Amino acid sequence: MMDWKTLSMQFWQGNNEVKLQGQGDKQGSHLNSFLEGKQSSLGSNMWWSLFHNEEVSTDAVPTDLENILQQFQQVFKDTIQLPPERSQVHHIKLFPTQGAINVRPYRYPHHQKEEIERQVTELLKAGVIRPSMSEYSSPVILVKKKDKSWRMCVDYRALNKATIPDKYPIPIVDELLDELYGATIFSKIDLKSGHIDYLGHIISDEGVAVDPKKVKCILEWPVPKTVKGVRGFLGLTGYYRKFIKDYGKVAKPLTELTKKDNFIWGTEATSAFQLMKKIMTSPPVLVLPNFDIPFEVECDAAGRGIGAVLMQQRRPIAFFSKALSDGNLAKSVYEKELMALVL
C-alpha cells in the first residue's frame, strides 16, 4: 500500500511487514550517502531511485513571439496599479434632491464570497482601492468570463437612476468601419478586468467579416414558436443584412409573421428560415471603402424584392435589399427597376 501524501509505503515480504517512509527532497543527498554505504558494507548489488518534483512547461513560446514579448515587456506586463493622473477629475452629478445611494450587499455563495475577498485584497494591496466610510455604497456581483474565471462588477443601477443623464451621441458602427480603410493595426482598450469587442465584426486588412461566434449562434437558433422568437432571429440576422444579398426578399416570409395575429408557421417560413441559416454559413468578406477611388452601384428588381450592391474594383462593400409590398409587386418591371435606383 502506498500513500503519496505522507510519502509512505507498506508491504509484506514473507511473514515480515515492511514499512518505508520518505524523507522529502531535502534529504536526497543524505539518502544517497546512506544507500552507497549500505552497498559497500553488504558487498552485493543494490538499486534505488530518487524522485524529484520538477515542473515542466509544455507551452513553448515561439522564438519570434518571445523576442516581441521581451522588447515590449512593459506593454504586456501583468500588473495592477492606478493609471497616471489626468488633467480632468471625474465627478458624478446627481439630481439636486437626491440623497446618498446606499444599497446593501447581496448574499453570495461561499465560493463566490471567497473569490470576492481575494480580488478585493489584491486591489487593496495594489492601491487601486482603499477602505472607505462613505455614505454611498453599491453591491458587487461576479460574472463568469469565457475562460471560467470571475470578473467582479459593481451594480450601479441605483446610482445610475439618480445620475443626471449626460447626452452624448454614439457613432454609428457602419460609419466607424468606413474609416478603417488602409489600417493594418487594430487595437482595443484593455480595462484590466473589462473587455470591448468589435460589435460582432472581425476586422483585418482584407476587410470586415462576420464574427464566427455570431454565425454559430444563428445556426443553432431553434425554430421559432412565437412572434417574439421570430423577431429575435430577425434582429440577429438583420444586424448583418449588409453581408447578405437580397436579405429583404429572403426574410419577407418571416417578416410577415411578425404582423399582428398573423403567426402561422408554414412551409414558406421554414424554407426562409433554413435558407437564411445556409446563407450565413459563408458570408462574404466586405472590403473597407476607399474614398479616393470611384464607387460602383449595381441594382436589380426581381421577384418579390429589389436589391443593390455597393462595390469598389468589383468587390462588395455592402448589400442593400427591400421586400416589395403587394401594391409595388403589381407595378411593371421598368417601375420596379426605377424603384431599385431610387430606394
mmCIF file of C-alpha atoms in Angstrom:
data_model
loop_
_atom_site.group_PDB
_atom_site.id
_atom_site.type_symbol
_atom_site.label_atom_id
_atom_site.label_comp_id
_atom_site.label_asym_id
_atom_site.label_seq_id
_atom_site.Cartn_x
_atom_site.Cartn_y
_atom_site.Cartn_z
ATOM 1 C CA MET A 1 0.000 0.000 0.000
ATOM 2 C CA MET A 2 1.343 3.440 -0.942
ATOM 3 C CA ASP A 3 0.374 6.842 0.433
ATOM 4 C CA TRP A 4 1.738 9.605 -1.774
ATOM 5 C CA LYS A 5 0.645 12.372 0.610
ATOM 6 C CA THR A 6 2.718 11.066 3.517
ATOM 7 C CA LEU A 7 5.397 9.526 1.257
ATOM 8 C CA SER A 8 4.991 6.140 2.919
ATOM 9 C CA MET A 9 4.876 2.569 1.627
ATOM 10 C CA GLN A 10 3.822 -0.652 3.393
ATOM 11 C CA PHE A 11 4.024 -4.250 2.122
ATOM 12 C CA TRP A 12 4.632 -7.837 3.290
ATOM 13 C CA GLN A 13 7.749 -9.823 2.474
ATOM 14 C CA GLY A 14 7.030 -13.383 3.518
ATOM 15 C CA ASN A 15 5.844 -13.160 7.125
ATOM 16 C CA ASN A 16 7.509 -9.817 7.730
ATOM 17 C CA GLU A 17 5.759 -6.468 7.381
ATOM 18 C CA VAL A 18 7.971 -3.830 5.746
ATOM 19 C CA LYS A 19 7.315 -0.099 6.156
ATOM 20 C CA LEU A 20 9.154 2.617 4.195
ATOM 21 C CA GLN A 21 8.925 6.313 4.999
ATOM 22 C CA GLY A 22 10.047 9.036 2.593
ATOM 23 C CA GLN A 23 12.112 11.944 3.933
ATOM 24 C CA GLY A 24 11.451 14.601 1.256
ATOM 25 C CA ASP A 25 13.671 16.157 -1.386
ATOM 26 C CA LYS A 26 15.903 17.999 1.071
ATOM 27 C CA GLN A 27 17.119 14.670 2.438
ATOM 28 C CA GLY A 28 18.103 13.377 -1.003
ATOM 29 C CA SER A 29 21.871 13.761 -0.523
ATOM 30 C CA HIS A 30 21.759 12.007 2.873
ATOM 31 C CA LEU A 31 19.742 9.150 1.381
ATOM 32 C CA ASN A 32 22.249 8.671 -1.432
ATOM 33 C CA SER A 33 25.157 8.557 1.034
ATOM 34 C CA PHE A 34 23.286 6.078 3.236
ATOM 35 C CA LEU A 35 22.496 3.740 0.341
ATOM 36 C CA GLU A 36 26.035 3.913 -1.031
ATOM 37 C CA GLY A 37 27.370 2.981 2.416
ATOM 38 C CA LYS A 38 24.959 0.055 2.638
ATOM 39 C CA GLN A 39 26.045 -1.183 -0.759
ATOM 40 C CA SER A 40 29.699 -1.149 0.291
ATOM 41 C CA SER A 41 29.046 -2.931 3.598
ATOM 42 C CA LEU A 42 26.802 -5.627 2.145
ATOM 43 C CA GLY A 43 29.008 -6.248 -0.866
ATOM 44 C CA SER A 44 26.016 -7.058 -3.073
ATOM 45 C CA ASN A 45 24.163 -5.415 -5.900
ATOM 46 C CA MET A 46 21.554 -2.834 -4.947
ATOM 47 C CA TRP A 47 19.350 -0.392 -6.827
ATOM 48 C CA TRP A 48 17.447 2.665 -5.740
ATOM 49 C CA SER A 49 15.577 5.538 -7.319
ATOM 50 C CA LEU A 50 15.262 9.150 -6.262
ATOM 51 C CA PHE A 51 12.349 11.236 -7.498
ATOM 52 C CA HIS A 52 12.411 14.995 -7.839
ATOM 53 C CA ASN A 53 9.368 17.224 -8.202
ATOM 54 C CA GLU A 54 10.062 19.335 -11.247
ATOM 55 C CA GLU A 55 7.602 21.497 -13.139
ATOM 56 C CA VAL A 56 7.984 21.230 -16.898
ATOM 57 C CA SER A 57 6.279 23.771 -19.080
ATOM 58 C CA THR A 58 4.511 22.253 -22.070
ATOM 59 C CA ASP A 59 3.606 25.597 -23.631
ATOM 60 C CA ALA A 60 6.749 26.537 -25.507
ATOM 61 C CA VAL A 61 6.718 30.142 -26.708
ATOM 62 C CA PRO A 62 7.940 30.581 -30.324
ATOM 63 C CA THR A 63 11.243 32.443 -30.615
ATOM 64 C CA ASP A 64 9.777 35.314 -32.665
ATOM 65 C CA LEU A 65 6.994 35.828 -30.136
ATOM 66 C CA GLU A 66 9.438 35.623 -27.240
ATOM 67 C CA ASN A 67 11.538 38.399 -28.805
ATOM 68 C CA ILE A 68 8.455 40.631 -29.147
ATOM 69 C CA LEU A 69 7.442 39.968 -25.553
ATOM 70 C CA GLN A 70 10.935 40.867 -24.375
ATOM 71 C CA GLN A 71 11.098 44.013 -26.495
ATOM 72 C CA PHE A 72 7.707 45.294 -25.329
ATOM 73 C CA GLN A 73 7.600 43.767 -21.872
ATOM 74 C CA GLN A 74 6.183 46.960 -20.352
ATOM 75 C CA VAL A 75 3.141 46.633 -22.613
ATOM 76 C CA PHE A 76 2.491 43.008 -21.687
ATOM 77 C CA LYS A 77 3.357 43.419 -18.038
ATOM 78 C CA ASP A 78 0.543 41.970 -15.931
ATOM 79 C CA THR A 79 0.353 44.441 -13.077
ATOM 80 C CA ILE A 80 -2.410 46.099 -11.122
ATOM 81 C CA GLN A 81 -1.883 49.764 -10.423
ATOM 82 C CA LEU A 82 -3.577 53.130 -10.645
ATOM 83 C CA PRO A 83 -3.461 54.933 -14.006
ATOM 84 C CA PRO A 84 -1.488 58.187 -14.254
ATOM 85 C CA GLU A 85 -3.189 61.369 -13.103
ATOM 86 C CA ARG A 86 -5.387 63.045 -15.691
ATOM 87 C CA SER A 87 -5.965 66.715 -16.408
ATOM 88 C CA GLN A 88 -9.646 66.297 -15.545
ATOM 89 C CA VAL A 89 -11.106 64.837 -12.347
ATOM 90 C CA HIS A 90 -14.302 62.900 -12.930
ATOM 91 C CA HIS A 91 -17.395 63.736 -10.892
ATOM 92 C CA ILE A 92 -20.780 62.027 -10.926
ATOM 93 C CA LYS A 93 -23.520 64.652 -10.984
ATOM 94 C CA LEU A 94 -26.693 63.635 -9.139
ATOM 95 C CA PHE A 95 -30.112 65.227 -9.163
ATOM 96 C CA PRO A 96 -30.200 68.084 -6.582
ATOM 97 C CA THR A 97 -32.922 66.458 -4.464
ATOM 98 C CA GLN A 98 -31.248 63.050 -4.469
ATOM 99 C CA GLY A 99 -29.818 61.745 -1.211
ATOM 100 C CA ALA A 100 -26.953 59.296 -0.774
ATOM 101 C CA ILE A 101 -27.287 55.980 -2.622
ATOM 102 C CA ASN A 102 -26.694 53.114 -0.237
ATOM 103 C CA VAL A 103 -27.598 49.577 -1.345
ATOM 104 C CA ARG A 104 -26.823 46.701 0.989
ATOM 105 C CA PRO A 105 -24.588 43.861 -0.289
ATOM 106 C CA TYR A 106 -26.158 40.799 -1.859
ATOM 107 C CA ARG A 107 -25.920 37.318 -0.402
ATOM 108 C CA TYR A 108 -23.277 35.234 -2.144
ATOM 109 C CA PRO A 109 -22.489 31.505 -2.269
ATOM 110 C CA HIS A 110 -19.447 30.586 -0.206
ATOM 111 C CA HIS A 111 -17.164 30.053 -3.220
ATOM 112 C CA GLN A 112 -18.107 33.464 -4.659
ATOM 113 C CA LYS A 113 -17.575 35.179 -1.323
ATOM 114 C CA GLU A 114 -14.028 33.800 -1.172
ATOM 115 C CA GLU A 115 -13.358 34.987 -4.733
ATOM 116 C CA ILE A 116 -14.656 38.489 -3.957
ATOM 117 C CA GLU A 117 -12.457 38.699 -0.867
ATOM 118 C CA ARG A 118 -9.450 37.528 -2.885
ATOM 119 C CA GLN A 119 -9.952 40.154 -5.584
ATOM 120 C CA VAL A 120 -10.636 42.913 -3.054
ATOM 121 C CA THR A 121 -7.453 42.007 -1.156
ATOM 122 C CA GLU A 122 -5.496 42.099 -4.416
ATOM 123 C CA LEU A 123 -6.845 45.551 -5.295
ATOM 124 C CA LEU A 124 -6.158 46.854 -1.778
ATOM 125 C CA LYS A 125 -2.534 45.702 -1.897
ATOM 126 C CA ALA A 126 -2.081 47.344 -5.299
ATOM 127 C CA GLY A 127 -3.522 50.631 -4.034
ATOM 128 C CA VAL A 128 -6.278 50.667 -6.649
ATOM 129 C CA ILE A 129 -8.955 50.835 -3.944
ATOM 130 C CA ARG A 130 -8.913 51.905 -0.305
ATOM 131 C CA PRO A 131 -11.137 51.430 2.761
ATOM 132 C CA SER A 132 -13.972 53.948 2.813
ATOM 133 C CA MET A 133 -16.565 55.163 5.296
ATOM 134 C CA SER A 134 -18.596 56.910 2.584
ATOM 135 C CA GLU A 135 -22.362 57.008 2.913
ATOM 136 C CA TYR A 136 -22.552 55.812 -0.692
ATOM 137 C CA SER A 137 -22.460 52.067 -1.302
ATOM 138 C CA SER A 138 -23.212 49.760 -4.247
ATOM 139 C CA PRO A 139 -23.087 45.944 -4.203
ATOM 140 C CA VAL A 140 -20.755 43.817 -6.309
ATOM 141 C CA ILE A 141 -21.603 40.796 -8.431
ATOM 142 C CA LEU A 142 -19.423 38.150 -10.059
ATOM 143 C CA VAL A 143 -19.751 37.385 -13.763
ATOM 144 C CA LYS A 144 -18.080 34.289 -15.203
ATOM 145 C CA LYS A 145 -15.743 35.012 -18.107
ATOM 146 C CA LYS A 146 -15.153 32.814 -21.135
ATOM 147 C CA ASP A 147 -12.062 31.299 -19.520
ATOM 148 C CA LYS A 148 -14.220 30.268 -16.497
ATOM 149 C CA SER A 149 -12.585 32.836 -14.209
ATOM 150 C CA TRP A 150 -14.611 35.513 -12.430
ATOM 151 C CA ARG A 151 -14.988 39.195 -13.294
ATOM 152 C CA MET A 152 -16.005 41.362 -10.357
ATOM 153 C CA CYS A 153 -18.539 44.022 -11.347
ATOM 154 C CA VAL A 154 -20.276 46.730 -9.350
ATOM 155 C CA ASP A 155 -24.054 47.021 -9.623
ATOM 156 C CA TYR A 156 -24.558 50.751 -10.161
ATOM 157 C CA ARG A 157 -28.189 50.580 -11.274
ATOM 158 C CA ALA A 158 -29.465 52.511 -8.258
ATOM 159 C CA LEU A 159 -26.755 55.157 -8.704
ATOM 160 C CA ASN A 160 -27.459 55.429 -12.435
ATOM 161 C CA LYS A 161 -31.115 56.231 -11.757
ATOM 162 C CA ALA A 162 -30.044 59.135 -9.557
ATOM 163 C CA THR A 163 -27.442 60.435 -12.029
ATOM 164 C CA ILE A 164 -28.156 63.398 -14.300
ATOM 165 C CA PRO A 165 -28.052 61.987 -17.868
ATOM 166 C CA ASP A 166 -25.106 63.128 -19.967
ATOM 167 C CA LYS A 167 -26.438 63.151 -23.507
ATOM 168 C CA TYR A 168 -23.736 62.158 -25.950
ATOM 169 C CA PRO A 169 -24.395 60.875 -29.489
ATOM 170 C CA ILE A 170 -22.932 57.429 -30.087
ATOM 171 C CA PRO A 171 -21.263 56.971 -33.500
ATOM 172 C CA ILE A 172 -22.924 54.585 -35.954
ATOM 173 C CA VAL A 173 -20.990 51.325 -36.291
ATOM 174 C CA ASP A 174 -21.038 51.383 -40.094
ATOM 175 C CA GLU A 175 -19.572 54.902 -40.113
ATOM 176 C CA LEU A 176 -16.770 53.790 -37.813
ATOM 177 C CA LEU A 177 -15.989 50.820 -40.060
ATOM 178 C CA ASP A 178 -15.900 53.093 -43.111
ATOM 179 C CA GLU A 179 -12.974 54.993 -41.556
ATOM 180 C CA LEU A 180 -10.745 51.922 -41.275
ATOM 181 C CA TYR A 181 -9.535 51.633 -44.879
ATOM 182 C CA GLY A 182 -5.751 51.369 -45.072
ATOM 183 C CA ALA A 183 -5.337 50.490 -41.408
ATOM 184 C CA THR A 184 -3.198 47.453 -40.619
ATOM 185 C CA ILE A 185 -3.084 47.539 -36.822
ATOM 186 C CA PHE A 186 -6.344 47.263 -34.900
ATOM 187 C CA SER A 187 -6.251 47.680 -31.143
ATOM 188 C CA LYS A 188 -8.804 47.508 -28.359
ATOM 189 C CA ILE A 189 -8.688 49.214 -24.994
ATOM 190 C CA ASP A 190 -7.887 46.874 -22.115
ATOM 191 C CA LEU A 191 -9.606 47.739 -18.856
ATOM 192 C CA LYS A 192 -7.859 45.056 -16.777
ATOM 193 C CA SER A 193 -10.976 43.025 -15.999
ATOM 194 C CA GLY A 194 -13.152 44.665 -18.650
ATOM 195 C CA HIS A 195 -13.349 43.901 -22.336
ATOM 196 C CA ILE A 196 -14.555 45.505 -25.567
ATOM 197 C CA ASP A 197 -15.447 43.643 -28.765
ATOM 198 C CA TYR A 198 -15.711 44.970 -32.309
ATOM 199 C CA LEU A 199 -19.500 44.726 -32.053
ATOM 200 C CA GLY A 200 -19.761 41.334 -33.728
ATOM 201 C CA HIS A 201 -17.281 42.040 -36.537
ATOM 202 C CA ILE A 202 -13.862 40.645 -37.401
ATOM 203 C CA ILE A 203 -11.700 43.389 -38.904
ATOM 204 C CA SER A 204 -8.493 42.694 -40.815
ATOM 205 C CA ASP A 205 -6.518 44.140 -43.711
ATOM 206 C CA GLU A 206 -8.795 42.127 -46.030
ATOM 207 C CA GLY A 207 -11.946 43.871 -44.824
ATOM 208 C CA VAL A 208 -14.870 43.246 -42.478
ATOM 209 C CA ALA A 209 -16.234 39.775 -41.751
ATOM 210 C CA VAL A 210 -18.958 38.372 -39.520
ATOM 211 C CA ASP A 211 -17.849 37.111 -36.120
ATOM 212 C CA PRO A 212 -17.917 33.261 -36.329
ATOM 213 C CA LYS A 213 -19.383 33.132 -32.817
ATOM 214 C CA LYS A 214 -22.420 35.059 -34.040
ATOM 215 C CA VAL A 215 -22.719 32.762 -37.053
ATOM 216 C CA LYS A 216 -22.742 29.775 -34.707
ATOM 217 C CA CYS A 217 -25.497 31.419 -32.679
ATOM 218 C CA ILE A 218 -27.591 31.872 -35.838
ATOM 219 C CA LEU A 219 -27.046 28.278 -36.963
ATOM 220 C CA GLU A 220 -28.069 26.936 -33.553
ATOM 221 C CA TRP A 221 -31.196 29.104 -33.337
ATOM 222 C CA PRO A 222 -34.244 26.853 -32.758
ATOM 223 C CA VAL A 223 -37.346 27.038 -34.934
ATOM 224 C CA PRO A 224 -39.371 29.992 -33.564
ATOM 225 C CA LYS A 225 -42.693 29.117 -31.961
ATOM 226 C CA THR A 226 -43.801 32.668 -31.174
ATOM 227 C CA VAL A 227 -43.662 36.133 -32.718
ATOM 228 C CA LYS A 228 -41.042 37.063 -30.132
ATOM 229 C CA GLY A 229 -38.828 34.195 -31.328
ATOM 230 C CA VAL A 230 -39.123 35.340 -34.952
ATOM 231 C CA ARG A 231 -38.264 38.917 -34.004
ATOM 232 C CA GLY A 232 -35.227 37.714 -32.091
ATOM 233 C CA PHE A 233 -33.959 35.760 -35.105
ATOM 234 C CA LEU A 234 -34.605 38.658 -37.487
ATOM 235 C CA GLY A 235 -32.905 41.040 -35.072
ATOM 236 C CA LEU A 236 -29.731 38.956 -35.052
ATOM 237 C CA THR A 237 -29.612 38.272 -38.792
ATOM 238 C CA GLY A 238 -30.741 41.807 -39.622
ATOM 239 C CA TYR A 239 -27.666 43.185 -37.864
ATOM 240 C CA TYR A 240 -25.640 41.531 -40.664
ATOM 241 C CA ARG A 241 -28.039 42.315 -43.504
ATOM 242 C CA LYS A 242 -25.359 44.238 -45.394
ATOM 243 C CA PHE A 243 -23.458 40.931 -45.710
ATOM 244 C CA ILE A 244 -26.454 39.108 -47.219
ATOM 245 C CA LYS A 245 -27.528 39.575 -50.809
ATOM 246 C CA ASP A 246 -31.323 40.031 -51.144
ATOM 247 C CA TYR A 247 -31.799 39.891 -47.383
ATOM 248 C CA GLY A 248 -35.151 41.679 -47.520
ATOM 249 C CA LYS A 249 -36.536 39.268 -50.103
ATOM 250 C CA VAL A 250 -35.264 36.178 -48.282
ATOM 251 C CA ALA A 251 -36.563 37.347 -44.914
ATOM 252 C CA LYS A 252 -40.002 38.535 -46.084
ATOM 253 C CA PRO A 253 -41.880 35.296 -45.162
ATOM 254 C CA LEU A 254 -40.505 35.659 -41.642
ATOM 255 C CA THR A 255 -41.223 39.381 -41.506
ATOM 256 C CA GLU A 256 -44.867 38.684 -42.393
ATOM 257 C CA LEU A 257 -45.159 36.517 -39.283
ATOM 258 C CA THR A 258 -44.386 39.480 -37.022
ATOM 259 C CA LYS A 259 -47.589 41.281 -38.014
ATOM 260 C CA LYS A 260 -50.469 41.295 -35.556
ATOM 261 C CA ASP A 261 -52.398 37.995 -35.334
ATOM 262 C CA ASN A 262 -50.501 36.563 -38.291
ATOM 263 C CA PHE A 263 -48.257 33.897 -36.743
ATOM 264 C CA ILE A 264 -48.830 30.700 -38.726
ATOM 265 C CA TRP A 265 -45.575 28.816 -39.244
ATOM 266 C CA GLY A 266 -45.727 27.037 -42.585
ATOM 267 C CA THR A 267 -43.505 25.600 -45.305
ATOM 268 C CA GLU A 268 -42.673 29.043 -46.714
ATOM 269 C CA ALA A 269 -41.441 30.255 -43.319
ATOM 270 C CA THR A 270 -39.454 27.037 -42.840
ATOM 271 C CA SER A 271 -37.766 27.476 -46.232
ATOM 272 C CA ALA A 272 -36.865 31.102 -45.461
ATOM 273 C CA PHE A 273 -35.565 30.151 -42.004
ATOM 274 C CA GLN A 274 -33.329 27.388 -43.375
ATOM 275 C CA LEU A 275 -32.153 29.487 -46.341
ATOM 276 C CA MET A 276 -31.133 32.303 -44.011
ATOM 277 C CA LYS A 277 -29.040 29.865 -41.980
ATOM 278 C CA LYS A 278 -27.465 28.440 -45.139
ATOM 279 C CA ILE A 279 -26.515 31.898 -46.400
ATOM 280 C CA MET A 280 -24.947 32.786 -43.044
ATOM 281 C CA THR A 281 -22.621 29.754 -43.166
ATOM 282 C CA SER A 282 -20.399 31.552 -45.685
ATOM 283 C CA PRO A 283 -20.999 35.315 -45.625
ATOM 284 C CA PRO A 284 -18.592 37.325 -47.799
ATOM 285 C CA VAL A 285 -15.774 39.485 -46.511
ATOM 286 C CA LEU A 286 -16.716 43.081 -47.269
ATOM 287 C CA VAL A 287 -13.930 45.440 -48.274
ATOM 288 C CA LEU A 288 -13.416 48.688 -46.409
ATOM 289 C CA PRO A 289 -14.363 51.694 -48.568
ATOM 290 C CA ASN A 290 -11.581 53.772 -50.102
ATOM 291 C CA PHE A 291 -12.921 57.281 -50.693
ATOM 292 C CA ASP A 292 -10.075 58.090 -53.098
ATOM 293 C CA ILE A 293 -11.338 55.756 -55.850
ATOM 294 C CA PRO A 294 -14.738 55.524 -57.622
ATOM 295 C CA PHE A 295 -17.649 53.530 -56.230
ATOM 296 C CA GLU A 296 -19.879 51.237 -58.263
ATOM 297 C CA VAL A 297 -23.552 50.522 -57.610
ATOM 298 C CA GLU A 298 -25.459 47.663 -59.182
ATOM 299 C CA CYS A 299 -29.191 47.359 -58.580
ATOM 300 C CA ASP A 300 -31.851 44.928 -59.654
ATOM 301 C CA ALA A 301 -35.548 44.223 -59.221
ATOM 302 C CA ALA A 302 -36.622 40.620 -59.362
ATOM 303 C CA GLY A 303 -39.366 38.530 -57.863
ATOM 304 C CA ARG A 304 -40.680 39.915 -54.588
ATOM 305 C CA GLY A 305 -37.979 42.466 -53.858
ATOM 306 C CA ILE A 306 -35.358 44.918 -55.014
ATOM 307 C CA GLY A 307 -31.663 44.894 -54.202
ATOM 308 C CA ALA A 308 -28.371 46.672 -54.759
ATOM 309 C CA VAL A 309 -24.700 46.197 -54.050
ATOM 310 C CA LEU A 310 -22.086 48.891 -53.437
ATOM 311 C CA MET A 311 -18.676 47.903 -54.805
ATOM 312 C CA GLN A 312 -15.142 49.061 -55.464
ATOM 313 C CA GLN A 313 -12.993 47.257 -58.012
ATOM 314 C CA ARG A 314 -15.776 44.651 -58.291
ATOM 315 C CA ARG A 315 -15.517 43.737 -54.620
ATOM 316 C CA PRO A 316 -18.605 44.236 -52.411
ATOM 317 C CA ILE A 317 -18.674 46.885 -49.710
ATOM 318 C CA ALA A 318 -22.304 46.342 -48.668
ATOM 319 C CA PHE A 319 -25.531 44.774 -49.876
ATOM 320 C CA PHE A 320 -28.911 46.511 -49.704
ATOM 321 C CA SER A 321 -32.324 44.935 -50.226
ATOM 322 C CA LYS A 322 -36.002 45.527 -49.575
ATOM 323 C CA ALA A 323 -39.079 43.362 -49.962
ATOM 324 C CA LEU A 324 -41.854 44.845 -52.081
ATOM 325 C CA SER A 325 -45.350 45.415 -50.751
ATOM 326 C CA ASP A 326 -48.360 43.960 -52.537
ATOM 327 C CA GLY A 327 -49.033 47.307 -54.200
ATOM 328 C CA ASN A 328 -45.493 47.607 -55.559
ATOM 329 C CA LEU A 329 -45.481 43.983 -56.723
ATOM 330 C CA ALA A 330 -48.225 44.854 -59.209
ATOM 331 C CA LYS A 331 -46.076 47.506 -60.908
ATOM 332 C CA SER A 332 -44.251 46.958 -64.187
ATOM 333 C CA VAL A 333 -40.667 45.715 -64.429
ATOM 334 C CA TYR A 334 -39.477 49.186 -65.508
ATOM 335 C CA GLU A 335 -41.073 50.798 -62.472
ATOM 336 C CA LYS A 336 -39.523 48.199 -60.173
ATOM 337 C CA GLU A 337 -36.092 48.781 -61.702
ATOM 338 C CA LEU A 338 -36.524 52.525 -61.162
ATOM 339 C CA MET A 339 -37.560 51.874 -57.557
ATOM 340 C CA ALA A 340 -34.332 49.942 -57.051
ATOM 341 C CA LEU A 341 -32.401 53.037 -58.148
ATOM 342 C CA VAL A 342 -34.398 55.461 -56.009
ATOM 343 C CA LEU A 343 -34.817 53.422 -52.833
#
